mmCIF file with all atom_site columns, C-alpha atoms and ligand atoms in Angstrom:
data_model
loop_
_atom_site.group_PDB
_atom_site.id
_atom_site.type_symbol
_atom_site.label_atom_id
_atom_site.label_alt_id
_atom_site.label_comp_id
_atom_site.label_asym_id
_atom_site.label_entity_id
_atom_site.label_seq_id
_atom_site.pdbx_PDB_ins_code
_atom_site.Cartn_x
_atom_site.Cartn_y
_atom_site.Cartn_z
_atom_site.occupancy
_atom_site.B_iso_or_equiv
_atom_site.pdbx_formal_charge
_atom_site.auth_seq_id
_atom_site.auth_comp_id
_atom_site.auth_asym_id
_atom_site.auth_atom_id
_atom_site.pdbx_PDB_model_num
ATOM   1   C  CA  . UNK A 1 1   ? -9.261  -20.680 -18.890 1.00 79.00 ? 1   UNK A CA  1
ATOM   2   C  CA  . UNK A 1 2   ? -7.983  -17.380 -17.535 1.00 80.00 ? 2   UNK A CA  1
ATOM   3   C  CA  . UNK A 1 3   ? -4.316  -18.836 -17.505 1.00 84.00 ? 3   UNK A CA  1
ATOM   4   C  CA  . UNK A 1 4   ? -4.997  -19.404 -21.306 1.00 89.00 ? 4   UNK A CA  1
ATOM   5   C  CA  . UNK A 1 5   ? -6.241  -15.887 -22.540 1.00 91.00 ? 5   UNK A CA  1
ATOM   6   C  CA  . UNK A 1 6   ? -3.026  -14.502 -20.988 1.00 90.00 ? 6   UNK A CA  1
ATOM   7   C  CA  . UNK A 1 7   ? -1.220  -16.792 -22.275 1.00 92.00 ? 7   UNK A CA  1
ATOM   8   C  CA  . UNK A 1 8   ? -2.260  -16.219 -25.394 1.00 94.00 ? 8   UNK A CA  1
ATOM   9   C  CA  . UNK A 1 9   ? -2.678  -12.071 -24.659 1.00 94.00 ? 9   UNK A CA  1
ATOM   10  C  CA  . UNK A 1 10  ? 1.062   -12.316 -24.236 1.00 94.00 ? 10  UNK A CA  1
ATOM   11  C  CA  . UNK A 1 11  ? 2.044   -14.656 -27.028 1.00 95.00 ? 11  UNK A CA  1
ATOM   12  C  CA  . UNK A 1 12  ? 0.252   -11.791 -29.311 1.00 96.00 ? 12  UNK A CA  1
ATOM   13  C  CA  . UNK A 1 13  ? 1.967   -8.610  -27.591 1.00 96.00 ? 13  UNK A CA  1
ATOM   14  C  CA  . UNK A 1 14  ? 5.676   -10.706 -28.145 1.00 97.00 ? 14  UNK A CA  1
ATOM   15  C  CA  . UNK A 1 15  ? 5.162   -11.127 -31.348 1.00 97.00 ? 15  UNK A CA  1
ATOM   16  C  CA  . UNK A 1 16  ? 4.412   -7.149  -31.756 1.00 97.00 ? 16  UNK A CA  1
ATOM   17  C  CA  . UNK A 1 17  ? 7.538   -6.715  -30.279 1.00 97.00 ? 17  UNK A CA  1
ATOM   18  C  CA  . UNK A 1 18  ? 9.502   -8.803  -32.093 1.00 97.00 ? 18  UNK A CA  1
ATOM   19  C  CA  . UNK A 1 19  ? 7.940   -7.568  -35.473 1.00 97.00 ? 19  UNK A CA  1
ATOM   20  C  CA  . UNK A 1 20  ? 8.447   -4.175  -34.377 1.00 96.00 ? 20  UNK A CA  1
ATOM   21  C  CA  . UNK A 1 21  ? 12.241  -5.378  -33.531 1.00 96.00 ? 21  UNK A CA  1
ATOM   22  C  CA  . UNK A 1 22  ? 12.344  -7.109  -36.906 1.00 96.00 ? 22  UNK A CA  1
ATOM   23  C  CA  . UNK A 1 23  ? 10.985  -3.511  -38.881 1.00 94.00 ? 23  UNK A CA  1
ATOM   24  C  CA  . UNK A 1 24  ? 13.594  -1.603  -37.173 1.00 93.00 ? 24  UNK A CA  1
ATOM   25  C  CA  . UNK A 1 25  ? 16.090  -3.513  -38.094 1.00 93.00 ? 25  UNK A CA  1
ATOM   26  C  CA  . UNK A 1 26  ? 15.149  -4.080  -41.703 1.00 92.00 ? 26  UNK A CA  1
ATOM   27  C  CA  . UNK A 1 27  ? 14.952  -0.410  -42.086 1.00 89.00 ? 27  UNK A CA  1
ATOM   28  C  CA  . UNK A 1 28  ? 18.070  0.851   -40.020 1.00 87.00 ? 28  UNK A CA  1
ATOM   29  C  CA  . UNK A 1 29  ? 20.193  0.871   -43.311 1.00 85.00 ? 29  UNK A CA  1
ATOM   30  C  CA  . UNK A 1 30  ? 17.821  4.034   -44.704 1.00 81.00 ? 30  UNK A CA  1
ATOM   31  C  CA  . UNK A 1 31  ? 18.627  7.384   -44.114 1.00 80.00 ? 31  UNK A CA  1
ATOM   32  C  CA  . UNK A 1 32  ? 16.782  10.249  -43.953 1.00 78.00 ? 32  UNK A CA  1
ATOM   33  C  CA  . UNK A 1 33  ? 16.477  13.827  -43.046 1.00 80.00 ? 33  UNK A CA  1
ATOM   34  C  CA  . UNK A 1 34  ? 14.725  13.743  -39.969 1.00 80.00 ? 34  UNK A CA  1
ATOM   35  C  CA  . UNK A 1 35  ? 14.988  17.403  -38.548 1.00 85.00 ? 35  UNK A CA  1
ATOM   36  C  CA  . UNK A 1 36  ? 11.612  18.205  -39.363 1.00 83.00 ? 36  UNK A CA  1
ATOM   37  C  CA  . UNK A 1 37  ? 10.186  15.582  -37.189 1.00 84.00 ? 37  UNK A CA  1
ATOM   38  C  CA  . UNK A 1 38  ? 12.848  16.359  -34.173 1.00 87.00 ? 38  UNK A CA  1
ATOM   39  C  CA  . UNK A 1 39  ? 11.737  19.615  -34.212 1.00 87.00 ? 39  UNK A CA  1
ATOM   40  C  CA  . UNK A 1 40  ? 7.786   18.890  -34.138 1.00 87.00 ? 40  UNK A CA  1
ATOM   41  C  CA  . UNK A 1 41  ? 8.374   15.987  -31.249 1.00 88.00 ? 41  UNK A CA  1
ATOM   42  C  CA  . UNK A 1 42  ? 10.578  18.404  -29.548 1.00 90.00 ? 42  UNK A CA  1
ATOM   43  C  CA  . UNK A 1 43  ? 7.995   21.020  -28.955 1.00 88.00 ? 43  UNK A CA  1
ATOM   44  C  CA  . UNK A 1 44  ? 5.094   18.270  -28.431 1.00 88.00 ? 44  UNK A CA  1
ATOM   45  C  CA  . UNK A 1 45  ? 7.941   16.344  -25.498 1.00 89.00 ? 45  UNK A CA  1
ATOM   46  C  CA  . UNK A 1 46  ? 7.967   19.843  -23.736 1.00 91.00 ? 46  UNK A CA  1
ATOM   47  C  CA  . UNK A 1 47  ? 3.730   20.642  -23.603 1.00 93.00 ? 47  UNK A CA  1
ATOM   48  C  CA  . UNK A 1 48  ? 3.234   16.790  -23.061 1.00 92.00 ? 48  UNK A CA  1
ATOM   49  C  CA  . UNK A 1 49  ? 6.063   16.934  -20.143 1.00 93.00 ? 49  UNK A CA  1
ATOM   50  C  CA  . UNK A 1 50  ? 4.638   19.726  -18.327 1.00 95.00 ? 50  UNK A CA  1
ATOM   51  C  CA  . UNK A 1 51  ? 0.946   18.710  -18.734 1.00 96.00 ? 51  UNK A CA  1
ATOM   52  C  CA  . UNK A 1 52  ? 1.908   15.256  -17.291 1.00 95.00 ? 52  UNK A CA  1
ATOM   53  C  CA  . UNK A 1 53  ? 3.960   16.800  -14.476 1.00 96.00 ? 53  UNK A CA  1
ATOM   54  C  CA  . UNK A 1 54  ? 0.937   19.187  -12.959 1.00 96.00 ? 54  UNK A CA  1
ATOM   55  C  CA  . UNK A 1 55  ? -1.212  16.682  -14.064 1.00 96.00 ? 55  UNK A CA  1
ATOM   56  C  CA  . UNK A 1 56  ? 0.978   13.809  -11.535 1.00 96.00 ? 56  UNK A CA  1
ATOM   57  C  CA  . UNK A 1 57  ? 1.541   16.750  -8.835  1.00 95.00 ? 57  UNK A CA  1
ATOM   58  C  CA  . UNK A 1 58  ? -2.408  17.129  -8.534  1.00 95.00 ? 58  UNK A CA  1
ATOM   59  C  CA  . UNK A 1 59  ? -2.791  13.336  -8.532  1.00 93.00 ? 59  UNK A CA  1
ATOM   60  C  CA  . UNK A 1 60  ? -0.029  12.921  -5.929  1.00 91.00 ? 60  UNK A CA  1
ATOM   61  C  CA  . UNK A 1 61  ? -1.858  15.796  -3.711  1.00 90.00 ? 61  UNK A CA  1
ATOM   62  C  CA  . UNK A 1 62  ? -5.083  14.697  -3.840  1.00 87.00 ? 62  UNK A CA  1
ATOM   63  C  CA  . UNK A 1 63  ? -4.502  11.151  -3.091  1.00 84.00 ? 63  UNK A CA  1
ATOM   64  C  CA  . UNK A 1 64  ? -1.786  11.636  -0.576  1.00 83.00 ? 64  UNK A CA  1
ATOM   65  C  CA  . UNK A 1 65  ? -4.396  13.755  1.738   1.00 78.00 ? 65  UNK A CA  1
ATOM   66  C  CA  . UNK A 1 66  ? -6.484  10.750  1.121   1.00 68.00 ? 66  UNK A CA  1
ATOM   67  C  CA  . UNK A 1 67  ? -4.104  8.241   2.721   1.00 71.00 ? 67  UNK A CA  1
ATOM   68  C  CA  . UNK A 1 68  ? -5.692  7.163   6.331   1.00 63.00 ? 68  UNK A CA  1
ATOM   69  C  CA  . UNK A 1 69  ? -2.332  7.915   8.121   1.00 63.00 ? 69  UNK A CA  1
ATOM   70  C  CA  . UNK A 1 70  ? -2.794  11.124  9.413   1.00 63.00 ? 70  UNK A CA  1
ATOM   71  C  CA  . UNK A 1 71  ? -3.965  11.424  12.750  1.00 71.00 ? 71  UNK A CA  1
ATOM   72  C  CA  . UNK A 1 72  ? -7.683  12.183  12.729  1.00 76.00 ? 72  UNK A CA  1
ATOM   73  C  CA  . UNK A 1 73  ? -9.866  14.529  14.340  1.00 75.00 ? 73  UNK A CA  1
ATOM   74  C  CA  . UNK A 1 74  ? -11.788 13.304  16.960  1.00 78.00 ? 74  UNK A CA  1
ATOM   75  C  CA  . UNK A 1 75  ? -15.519 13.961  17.936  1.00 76.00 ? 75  UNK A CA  1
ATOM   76  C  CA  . UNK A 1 76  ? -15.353 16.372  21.304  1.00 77.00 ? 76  UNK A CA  1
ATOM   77  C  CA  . UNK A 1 77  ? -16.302 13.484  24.088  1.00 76.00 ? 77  UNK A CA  1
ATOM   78  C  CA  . UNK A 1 78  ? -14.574 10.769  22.294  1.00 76.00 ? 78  UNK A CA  1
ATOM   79  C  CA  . UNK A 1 79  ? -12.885 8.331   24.874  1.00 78.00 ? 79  UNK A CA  1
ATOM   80  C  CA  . UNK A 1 80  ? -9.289  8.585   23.171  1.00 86.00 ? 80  UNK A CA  1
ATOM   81  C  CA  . UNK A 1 81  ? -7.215  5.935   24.684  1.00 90.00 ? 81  UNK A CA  1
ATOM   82  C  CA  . UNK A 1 82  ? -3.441  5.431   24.227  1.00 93.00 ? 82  UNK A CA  1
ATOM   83  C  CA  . UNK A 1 83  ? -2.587  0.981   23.649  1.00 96.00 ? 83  UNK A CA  1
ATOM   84  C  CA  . UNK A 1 84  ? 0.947   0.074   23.538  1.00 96.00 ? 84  UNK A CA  1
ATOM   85  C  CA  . UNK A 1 85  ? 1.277   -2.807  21.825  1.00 96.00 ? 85  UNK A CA  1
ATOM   86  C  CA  . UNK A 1 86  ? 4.945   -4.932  21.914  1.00 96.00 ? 86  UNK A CA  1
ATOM   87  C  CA  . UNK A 1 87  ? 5.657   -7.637  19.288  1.00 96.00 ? 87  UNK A CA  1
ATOM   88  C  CA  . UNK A 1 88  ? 7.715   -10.431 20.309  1.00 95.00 ? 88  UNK A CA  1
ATOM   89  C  CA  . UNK A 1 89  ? 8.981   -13.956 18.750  1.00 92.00 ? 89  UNK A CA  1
ATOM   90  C  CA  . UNK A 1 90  ? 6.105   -15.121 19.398  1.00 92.00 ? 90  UNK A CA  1
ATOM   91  C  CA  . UNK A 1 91  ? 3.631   -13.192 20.947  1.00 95.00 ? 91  UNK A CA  1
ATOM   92  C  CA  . UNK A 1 92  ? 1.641   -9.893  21.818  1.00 96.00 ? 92  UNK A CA  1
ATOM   93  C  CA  . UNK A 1 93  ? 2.205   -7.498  24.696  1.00 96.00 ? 93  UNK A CA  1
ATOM   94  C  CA  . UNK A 1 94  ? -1.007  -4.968  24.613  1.00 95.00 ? 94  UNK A CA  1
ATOM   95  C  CA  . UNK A 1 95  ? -1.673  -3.082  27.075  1.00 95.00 ? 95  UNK A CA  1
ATOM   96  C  CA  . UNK A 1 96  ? -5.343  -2.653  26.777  1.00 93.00 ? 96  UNK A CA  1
ATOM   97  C  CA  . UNK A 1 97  ? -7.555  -5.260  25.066  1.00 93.00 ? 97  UNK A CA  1
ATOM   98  C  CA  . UNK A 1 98  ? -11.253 -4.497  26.213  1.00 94.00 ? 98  UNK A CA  1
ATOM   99  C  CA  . UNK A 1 99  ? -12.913 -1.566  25.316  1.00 92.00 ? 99  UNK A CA  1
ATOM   100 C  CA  . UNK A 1 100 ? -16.441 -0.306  24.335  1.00 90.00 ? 100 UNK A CA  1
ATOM   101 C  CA  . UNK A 1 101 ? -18.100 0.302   21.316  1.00 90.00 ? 101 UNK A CA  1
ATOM   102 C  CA  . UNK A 1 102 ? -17.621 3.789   19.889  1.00 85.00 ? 102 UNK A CA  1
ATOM   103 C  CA  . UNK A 1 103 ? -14.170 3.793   21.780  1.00 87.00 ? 103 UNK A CA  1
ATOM   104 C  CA  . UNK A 1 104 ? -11.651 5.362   20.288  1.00 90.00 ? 104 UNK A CA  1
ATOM   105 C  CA  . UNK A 1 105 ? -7.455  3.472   20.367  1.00 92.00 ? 105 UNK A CA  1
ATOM   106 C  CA  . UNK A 1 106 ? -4.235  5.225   19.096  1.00 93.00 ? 106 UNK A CA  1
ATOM   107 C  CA  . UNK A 1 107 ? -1.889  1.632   19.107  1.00 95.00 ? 107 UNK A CA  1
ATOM   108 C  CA  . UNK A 1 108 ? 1.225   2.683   19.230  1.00 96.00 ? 108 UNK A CA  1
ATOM   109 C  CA  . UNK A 1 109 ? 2.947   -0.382  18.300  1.00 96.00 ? 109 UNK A CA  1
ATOM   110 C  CA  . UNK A 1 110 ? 6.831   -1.880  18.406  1.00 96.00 ? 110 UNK A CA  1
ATOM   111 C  CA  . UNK A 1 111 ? 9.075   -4.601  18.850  1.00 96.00 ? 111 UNK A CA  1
ATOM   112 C  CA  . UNK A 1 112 ? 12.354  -5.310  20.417  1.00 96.00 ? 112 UNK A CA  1
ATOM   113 C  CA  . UNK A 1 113 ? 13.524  -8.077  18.027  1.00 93.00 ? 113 UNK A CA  1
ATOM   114 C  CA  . UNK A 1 114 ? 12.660  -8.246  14.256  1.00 94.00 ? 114 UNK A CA  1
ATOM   115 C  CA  . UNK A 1 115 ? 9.718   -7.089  12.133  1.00 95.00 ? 115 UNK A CA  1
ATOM   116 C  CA  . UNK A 1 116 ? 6.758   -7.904  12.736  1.00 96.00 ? 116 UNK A CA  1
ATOM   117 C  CA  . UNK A 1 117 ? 3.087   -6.662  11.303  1.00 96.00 ? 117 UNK A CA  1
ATOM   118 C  CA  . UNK A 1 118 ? 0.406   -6.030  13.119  1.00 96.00 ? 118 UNK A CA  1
ATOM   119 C  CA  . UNK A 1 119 ? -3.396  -6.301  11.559  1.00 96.00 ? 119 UNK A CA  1
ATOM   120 C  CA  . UNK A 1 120 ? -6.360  -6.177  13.478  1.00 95.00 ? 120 UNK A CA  1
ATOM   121 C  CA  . UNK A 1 121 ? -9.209  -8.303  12.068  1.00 95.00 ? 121 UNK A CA  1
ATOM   122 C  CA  . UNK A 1 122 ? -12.657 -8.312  12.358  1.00 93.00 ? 122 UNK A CA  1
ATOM   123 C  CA  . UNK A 1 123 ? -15.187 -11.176 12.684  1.00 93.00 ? 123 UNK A CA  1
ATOM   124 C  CA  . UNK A 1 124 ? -15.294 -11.788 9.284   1.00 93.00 ? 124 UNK A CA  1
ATOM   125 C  CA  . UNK A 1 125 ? -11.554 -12.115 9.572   1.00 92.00 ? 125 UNK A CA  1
ATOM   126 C  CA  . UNK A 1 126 ? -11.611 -8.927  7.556   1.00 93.00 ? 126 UNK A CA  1
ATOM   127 C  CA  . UNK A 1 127 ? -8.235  -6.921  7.486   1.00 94.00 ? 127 UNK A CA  1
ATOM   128 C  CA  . UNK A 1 128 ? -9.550  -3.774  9.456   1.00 92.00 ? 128 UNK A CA  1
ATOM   129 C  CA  . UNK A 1 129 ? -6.248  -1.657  9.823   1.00 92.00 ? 129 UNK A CA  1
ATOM   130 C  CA  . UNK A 1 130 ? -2.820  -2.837  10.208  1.00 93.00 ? 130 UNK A CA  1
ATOM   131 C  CA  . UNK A 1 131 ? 0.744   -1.789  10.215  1.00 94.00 ? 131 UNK A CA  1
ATOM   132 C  CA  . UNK A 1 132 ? 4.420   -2.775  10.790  1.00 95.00 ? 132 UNK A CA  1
ATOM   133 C  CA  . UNK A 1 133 ? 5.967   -3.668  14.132  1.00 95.00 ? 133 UNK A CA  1
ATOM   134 C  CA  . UNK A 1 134 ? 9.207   -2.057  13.681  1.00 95.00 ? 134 UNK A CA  1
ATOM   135 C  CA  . UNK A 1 135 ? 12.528  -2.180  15.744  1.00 95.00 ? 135 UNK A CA  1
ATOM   136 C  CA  . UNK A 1 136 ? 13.540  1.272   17.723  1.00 93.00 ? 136 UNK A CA  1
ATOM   137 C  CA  . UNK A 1 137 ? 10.386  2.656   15.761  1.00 94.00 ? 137 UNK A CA  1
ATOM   138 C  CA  . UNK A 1 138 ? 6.962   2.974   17.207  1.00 94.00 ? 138 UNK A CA  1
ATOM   139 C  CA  . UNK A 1 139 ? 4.165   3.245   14.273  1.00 93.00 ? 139 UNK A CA  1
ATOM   140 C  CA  . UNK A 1 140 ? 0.911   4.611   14.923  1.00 92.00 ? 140 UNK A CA  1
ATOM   141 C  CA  . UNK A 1 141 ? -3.003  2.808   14.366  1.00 91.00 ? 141 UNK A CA  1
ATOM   142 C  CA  . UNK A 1 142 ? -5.969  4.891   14.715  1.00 90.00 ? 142 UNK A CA  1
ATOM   143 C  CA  . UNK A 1 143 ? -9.115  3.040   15.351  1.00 88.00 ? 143 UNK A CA  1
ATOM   144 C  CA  . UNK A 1 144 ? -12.954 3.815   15.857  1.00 89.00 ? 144 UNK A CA  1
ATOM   145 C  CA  . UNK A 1 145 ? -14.339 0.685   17.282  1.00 89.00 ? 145 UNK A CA  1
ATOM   146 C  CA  . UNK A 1 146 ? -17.873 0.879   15.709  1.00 89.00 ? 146 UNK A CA  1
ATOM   147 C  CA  . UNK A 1 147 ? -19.222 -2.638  16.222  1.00 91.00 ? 147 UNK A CA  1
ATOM   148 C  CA  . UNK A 1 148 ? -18.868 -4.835  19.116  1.00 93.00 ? 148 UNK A CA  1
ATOM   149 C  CA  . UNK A 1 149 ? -17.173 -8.333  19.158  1.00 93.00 ? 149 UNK A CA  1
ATOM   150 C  CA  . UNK A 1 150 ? -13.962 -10.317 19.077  1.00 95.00 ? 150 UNK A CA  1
ATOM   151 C  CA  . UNK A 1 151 ? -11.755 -9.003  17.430  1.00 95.00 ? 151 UNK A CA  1
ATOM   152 C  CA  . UNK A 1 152 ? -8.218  -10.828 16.355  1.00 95.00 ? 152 UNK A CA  1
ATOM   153 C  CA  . UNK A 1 153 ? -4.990  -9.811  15.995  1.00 95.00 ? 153 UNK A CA  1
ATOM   154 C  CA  . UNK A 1 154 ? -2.835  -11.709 14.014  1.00 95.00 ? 154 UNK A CA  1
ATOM   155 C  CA  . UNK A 1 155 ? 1.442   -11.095 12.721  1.00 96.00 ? 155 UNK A CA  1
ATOM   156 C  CA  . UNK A 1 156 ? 0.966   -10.080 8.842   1.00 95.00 ? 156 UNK A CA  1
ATOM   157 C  CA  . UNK A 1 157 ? 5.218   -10.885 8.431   1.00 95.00 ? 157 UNK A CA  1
ATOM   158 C  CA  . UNK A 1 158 ? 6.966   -14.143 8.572   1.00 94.00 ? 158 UNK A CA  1
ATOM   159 C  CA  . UNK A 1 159 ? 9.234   -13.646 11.645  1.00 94.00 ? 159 UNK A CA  1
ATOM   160 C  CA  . UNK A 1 160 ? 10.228  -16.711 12.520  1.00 92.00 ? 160 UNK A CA  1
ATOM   161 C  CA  . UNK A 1 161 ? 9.094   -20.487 13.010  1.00 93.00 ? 161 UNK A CA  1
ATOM   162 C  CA  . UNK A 1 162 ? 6.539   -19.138 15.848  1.00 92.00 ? 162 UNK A CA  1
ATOM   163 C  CA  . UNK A 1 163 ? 4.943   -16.925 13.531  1.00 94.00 ? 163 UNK A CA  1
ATOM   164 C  CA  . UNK A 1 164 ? 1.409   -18.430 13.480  1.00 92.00 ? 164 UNK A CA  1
ATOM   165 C  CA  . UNK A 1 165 ? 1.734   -18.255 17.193  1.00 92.00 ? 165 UNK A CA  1
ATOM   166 C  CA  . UNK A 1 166 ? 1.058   -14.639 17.174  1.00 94.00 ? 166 UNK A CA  1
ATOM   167 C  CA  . UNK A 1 167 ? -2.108  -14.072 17.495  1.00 94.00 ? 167 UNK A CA  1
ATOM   168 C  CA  . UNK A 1 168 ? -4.182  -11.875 20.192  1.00 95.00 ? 168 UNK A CA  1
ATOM   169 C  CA  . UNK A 1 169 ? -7.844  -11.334 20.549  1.00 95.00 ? 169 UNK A CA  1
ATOM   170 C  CA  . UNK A 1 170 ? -9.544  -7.425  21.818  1.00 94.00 ? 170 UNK A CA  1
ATOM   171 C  CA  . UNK A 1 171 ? -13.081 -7.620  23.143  1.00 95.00 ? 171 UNK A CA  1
ATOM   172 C  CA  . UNK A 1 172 ? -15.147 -4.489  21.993  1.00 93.00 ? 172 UNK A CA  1
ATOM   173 C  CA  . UNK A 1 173 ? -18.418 -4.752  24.269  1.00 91.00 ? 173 UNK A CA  1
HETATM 174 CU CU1 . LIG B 2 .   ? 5.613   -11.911 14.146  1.00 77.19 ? 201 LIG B CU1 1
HETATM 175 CU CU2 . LIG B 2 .   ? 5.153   -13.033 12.192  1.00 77.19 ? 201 LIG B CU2 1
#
């Protein structure tokens, strides 16, 4: 059904093209003194270009300090602890798999072969927070452990024919 109405969307936007195509072309031959409107587009090009540009700067700002990378701000007492975590064809080195609810992990993660990702799932098998097991390049996952359980790691890039093997479990008690 769905697979149909886009079908058919599209079928209805080509054919706007193409009669748009098929107008320009029919009327190419014409001439006419166009000045006038260069000028007016001209001036409305240069206020629509600099509203757009403040209006993409803001946009970029405000959702770039919303991006979960940077490294947050702990409560004072927080039990901060430091995981490396090694990706291999096929497997998981991690330092540090149990911890306690409330704990908070900085998983500094890596890989001496190719790329890997890392994602840490919850027991829902819900994507919790994940990133990419680079070569010479150690990326950074701040967690908050709020709930306790089993939680599973699994490789989020094809790496090889062991692939599915990766997976790793961290007990949150
Ligand atoms: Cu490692 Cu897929």
């Amino acid at each position: 059904m769905i697979q149909t109405v886009a079908w058919v969307t599209s079928l209805i936007f080509i054919l706007i093209i193409a009669a748009v195509f098929v107008w320009v072309f029919l009327n190419s031959s014409k001439k006419e003194d166009y000045t006038k409107v260069v000028r007016k587009w001209y001036k409305t090009r240069k206020v629509y270009g600099i509203i757009v540009v403040l209006l993409m700067l803001v946009v970029t700002i405000y959702t770039l300090r919303e991006l979960p990378y940077n490294e947050p701000v702990y409560k004072e007492g927080t039990d901060v602890y430091e995981v490396d975590v090694e990706a291999i064809q096929f497997g998981w080195n991690i330092s540090e798999t149990e911890f306690k609810v409330g704990d908070s992990v900085e998983f500094n993660v890596t890989t001496p072969d190719v790329t890997h990702g890392f994602g840490i799932y919850d027991e829902d098998m819900e994507l919790i927070a994940q990133t990419q097991a680079m070569p010479e390049y150690t990326n950074t996952v701040y967690m908050t452990f709020d709930d306790p359980g089993t939680y599973t790691i699994l490789c989020l890039e094809y790496c090889g024919l062991g692939h599915h093997l990766m997976t790793a479990e961290i007990t949150v008690q």
